[in-house]
Tab-separated table of C-alpha atoms in Angstrom:
chain	number	residue	atom	x	y	z
Y	1	MET	CA	228.774	77.436	-4.878
Y	2	SER	CA	227.265	80.611	-6.352
Y	3	THR	CA	225.474	81.303	-3.046
Y	4	LEU	CA	228.847	81.120	-1.306
Y	5	ARG	CA	230.357	83.529	-3.848
Y	6	ILE	CA	227.493	85.984	-3.366
Y	7	ALA	CA	227.841	85.755	0.427
Y	8	LEU	CA	231.614	86.279	0.224
Y	9	GLY	CA	231.156	89.150	-2.226
Y	10	PHE	CA	228.634	90.821	0.027
Y	11	SER	CA	230.878	90.341	3.063
Y	12	ALA	CA	233.740	91.978	1.169
Y	13	ALA	CA	231.447	94.835	0.141
Y	14	VAL	CA	230.369	95.399	3.747
Y	15	ALA	CA	234.010	95.374	4.886
Y	16	LEU	CA	234.873	97.848	2.133
Y	17	ALA	CA	231.930	99.995	3.160
Y	18	ALA	CA	233.226	100.182	6.694
Y	19	CYS	CA	236.561	101.442	5.357
Y	20	GLY	CA	235.016	103.551	2.621
Y	21	SER	CA	232.600	105.526	4.755
Y	22	THR	CA	235.297	107.870	6.025
Y	23	GLY	CA	237.856	109.957	4.244
Y	24	PRO	CA	237.822	112.288	1.275
Y	25	PHE	CA	234.876	112.669	-1.052
Y	26	VAL	CA	233.718	114.825	-3.943
Y	27	TRP	CA	230.159	116.069	-4.341
Y	28	ALA	CA	228.331	114.565	-7.307
Y	29	THR	CA	227.309	118.093	-8.322
Y	30	SER	CA	230.981	118.886	-9.037
Y	31	LEU	CA	231.315	116.087	-11.613
Y	32	PRO	CA	230.911	116.697	-15.350
Y	33	PRO	CA	227.708	115.401	-16.992
Y	34	GLN	CA	227.795	111.823	-18.224
Y	35	PRO	CA	226.935	110.713	-21.760
Y	36	ALA	CA	223.157	110.684	-22.181
Y	37	ALA	CA	222.843	107.308	-23.867
Y	38	ARG	CA	224.247	104.290	-22.002
Y	39	ASP	CA	224.767	102.283	-25.152
Y	40	THR	CA	227.323	104.763	-26.505
Y	41	VAL	CA	229.970	103.765	-23.955
Y	42	ILE	CA	231.381	100.273	-23.355
Y	43	THR	CA	231.410	98.932	-19.776
Y	44	SER	CA	233.012	95.929	-18.083
Y	45	ALA	CA	229.632	94.187	-18.217
Y	46	ASP	CA	229.494	94.169	-22.026
Y	47	ILE	CA	230.097	91.556	-24.673
Y	48	VAL	CA	231.542	92.972	-27.885
Y	49	ASN	CA	231.722	91.593	-31.403
Y	50	VAL	CA	234.749	92.807	-33.335
Y	51	ARG	CA	234.392	92.133	-37.060
Y	52	VAL	CA	237.125	92.763	-39.595
Y	53	PHE	CA	235.629	92.888	-43.081
Y	54	ARG	CA	236.726	89.856	-45.168
Y	55	GLU	CA	239.169	88.752	-42.476
Y	56	ASP	CA	237.465	86.251	-40.174
Y	57	THR	CA	240.764	85.277	-38.528
Y	58	PHE	CA	240.985	88.771	-37.007
Y	59	SER	CA	237.342	88.819	-35.859
Y	60	THR	CA	236.348	87.898	-32.306
Y	61	ARG	CA	233.565	87.923	-29.723
Y	62	GLU	CA	234.832	88.989	-26.296
Y	63	HIS	CA	233.530	89.646	-22.791
Y	64	VAL	CA	235.057	92.884	-21.548
Y	65	ARG	CA	237.351	91.892	-18.694
Y	66	PRO	CA	237.230	93.578	-15.258
Y	67	ASP	CA	240.355	95.552	-16.239
Y	68	GLY	CA	238.350	97.040	-19.150
Y	69	LYS	CA	240.280	95.299	-21.919
Y	70	ILE	CA	239.599	92.751	-24.642
Y	71	SER	CA	242.022	90.596	-26.627
Y	72	VAL	CA	241.854	90.882	-30.408
Y	73	PRO	CA	243.653	88.250	-32.528
Y	74	VAL	CA	247.039	89.505	-33.765
Y	75	VAL	CA	246.292	93.030	-32.481
Y	76	GLY	CA	246.601	92.133	-28.792
Y	77	GLU	CA	244.954	93.820	-25.832
Y	78	VAL	CA	242.756	96.864	-26.377
Y	79	MET	CA	241.314	99.096	-23.628
Y	80	VAL	CA	237.591	99.434	-24.373
Y	81	ARG	CA	235.875	100.364	-21.084
Y	82	GLY	CA	234.581	103.937	-21.062
Y	83	ARG	CA	235.053	104.337	-24.817
Y	84	LYS	CA	232.630	104.501	-27.732
Y	85	PRO	CA	232.449	101.472	-30.062
Y	86	ASP	CA	233.402	103.565	-33.134
Y	87	GLU	CA	236.449	104.942	-31.328
Y	88	VAL	CA	237.659	101.425	-30.450
Y	89	ALA	CA	237.007	100.189	-34.009
Y	90	LYS	CA	239.176	103.018	-35.390
Y	91	GLU	CA	242.000	102.123	-32.993
Y	92	ILE	CA	241.870	98.471	-34.090
Y	93	GLU	CA	241.857	99.567	-37.748
Y	94	GLY	CA	244.948	101.669	-37.067
Y	95	ARG	CA	246.765	98.728	-35.514
Y	96	LEU	CA	245.785	96.443	-38.404
Y	97	LYS	CA	247.123	98.820	-41.089
Y	98	THR	CA	250.578	97.291	-40.708
Y	99	MET	CA	249.149	93.877	-41.674
Y	100	LEU	CA	246.174	94.616	-43.927
Y	101	LYS	CA	245.545	97.058	-46.727
Y	102	GLU	CA	242.628	99.357	-45.794
Y	103	PRO	CA	241.148	97.294	-42.952
Y	104	SER	CA	237.490	97.896	-42.134
Y	105	VAL	CA	236.497	97.131	-38.540
Y	106	SER	CA	233.100	97.218	-36.868
Y	107	LEU	CA	232.513	96.780	-33.155
Y	108	VAL	CA	229.002	95.943	-31.992
Y	109	LEU	CA	227.756	95.612	-28.418
Y	110	GLU	CA	225.722	92.493	-27.749
Y	111	GLN	CA	222.906	92.430	-25.244
Y	112	PRO	CA	224.787	93.381	-22.085
Y	113	VAL	CA	224.587	91.242	-18.981
Y	114	GLN	CA	223.287	92.576	-15.697
Y	115	ILE	CA	225.767	94.347	-13.460
Y	116	PRO	CA	226.362	93.508	-9.788
Y	117	VAL	CA	226.119	96.521	-7.466
Y	118	SER	CA	226.263	96.362	-3.664
Y	119	VAL	CA	224.161	98.632	-1.464
Y	120	THR	CA	224.796	98.795	2.271
Y	121	GLY	CA	224.187	100.966	5.297
Y	122	GLU	CA	220.906	102.620	6.197
Y	123	VAL	CA	218.687	100.992	3.560
Y	124	ARG	CA	215.805	98.601	4.072
Y	125	GLN	CA	217.656	95.594	2.608
Y	126	SER	CA	221.438	95.622	2.164
Y	127	GLY	CA	222.827	93.289	-0.459
Y	128	THR	CA	224.303	92.816	-3.889
Y	129	PHE	CA	221.780	93.452	-6.645
Y	130	GLN	CA	221.870	92.567	-10.337
Y	131	LEU	CA	220.898	95.746	-12.180
Y	132	GLU	CA	220.311	96.505	-15.833
Y	133	PRO	CA	223.130	98.302	-17.660
Y	134	GLY	CA	222.481	102.018	-17.466
Y	135	ALA	CA	221.191	101.808	-13.888
Y	136	ASN	CA	222.108	104.703	-11.633
Y	137	VAL	CA	222.449	105.392	-7.910
Y	138	LEU	CA	218.705	105.937	-7.474
Y	139	HIS	CA	217.968	102.555	-9.113
Y	140	ALA	CA	220.394	100.844	-6.725
Y	141	ILE	CA	218.786	102.452	-3.675
Y	142	ALA	CA	215.331	101.456	-4.935
Y	143	SER	CA	216.546	97.857	-5.379
Y	144	ALA	CA	217.557	97.904	-1.703
Y	145	GLY	CA	214.022	98.934	-0.722
Y	146	GLY	CA	214.833	102.605	-0.275
Y	147	LEU	CA	216.276	104.473	2.684
Y	148	ASN	CA	215.362	103.254	6.158
Y	149	ASP	CA	214.195	105.504	9.015
Y	150	TYR	CA	217.758	106.084	10.260
Y	151	ALA	CA	219.272	107.170	6.941
Y	152	ASP	CA	220.826	110.591	6.541
Y	153	GLY	CA	219.668	111.589	3.066
Y	154	ASP	CA	222.650	113.943	2.782
Y	155	LYS	CA	225.169	111.110	3.181
Y	156	ILE	CA	224.925	108.757	0.229
Y	157	PHE	CA	228.276	107.669	-1.194
Y	158	LEU	CA	229.434	105.850	-4.320
Y	159	VAL	CA	232.640	103.852	-3.861
Y	160	ARG	CA	234.260	102.775	-7.138
Y	161	LYS	CA	237.596	100.998	-7.531
Y	162	THR	CA	238.696	103.344	-10.311
Y	163	LEU	CA	237.985	106.544	-8.346
Y	164	THR	CA	240.370	107.991	-5.771
Y	165	ASP	CA	237.626	109.686	-3.749
Y	166	ARG	CA	234.118	108.623	-2.883
Y	167	VAL	CA	231.305	110.489	-4.643
Y	168	ARG	CA	228.726	112.023	-2.292
Y	169	PHE	CA	225.041	112.526	-3.105
Y	170	ARG	CA	222.000	114.059	-1.458
Y	171	PHE	CA	218.883	111.925	-1.812
Y	172	SER	CA	216.717	114.981	-2.477
Y	173	ASP	CA	219.053	116.028	-5.328
Y	174	LEU	CA	218.923	112.537	-6.858
Y	175	ARG	CA	215.113	112.499	-6.795
Y	176	SER	CA	214.765	115.994	-8.233
Y	177	GLY	CA	217.404	115.526	-10.936
Y	178	VAL	CA	219.620	118.338	-9.595
Y	179	THR	CA	222.612	115.992	-9.240
Y	180	THR	CA	224.331	114.075	-11.992
Y	181	ASN	CA	222.952	110.587	-11.367
Y	182	ILE	CA	226.040	108.535	-12.189
Y	183	THR	CA	225.606	105.402	-14.283
Y	184	LEU	CA	226.752	102.443	-12.221
Y	185	MET	CA	229.460	99.981	-13.192
Y	186	PRO	CA	230.031	96.365	-12.120
Y	187	GLY	CA	231.449	96.212	-8.601
Y	188	ASP	CA	230.228	99.650	-7.523
Y	189	LEU	CA	229.267	100.050	-3.880
Y	190	ILE	CA	226.604	102.441	-2.577
Y	191	VAL	CA	226.911	103.342	1.114
Y	192	VAL	CA	224.044	105.134	2.870
Y	193	GLU	CA	224.920	106.598	6.272
């Protein structure tokens, strides 16, 4: 069954790549720098432990859903993806103030799971790869065996569901560190033309 899911997922990624290889894009060099440390920002691949001091009924262990949210008992849904753990803990504390006197909340990231990223186009081995959290575009290309002989190193694109435009990279800029090497998220697609 999981082989079928992987095959279907890859087929969908290839179909998306065919649609996503044309149209508007932004150069990666025009994007703001990303946070230096991966573990400071929560992703959809994470598992979080929310602990409310002396209130076990409000505490929970949650997988961050694909929509970037978790469900906290009594509090409800909380958007966590792209935010720092301390920031989310403060929001939960604020929501609990109507029910508890001086709530104290901690949010800890557990060992994150690997993230699925698809790489297609002019690479040695197209496919969906399970990468470590914190992996970037260069890691994804390396997982696909690198660029093949037909690749245009100036036409590497990141397609992400949450972005309106594709992000374009130059391979030489990625290797030299000139370009912001974007940290990948689950479901990202790298297209090499």
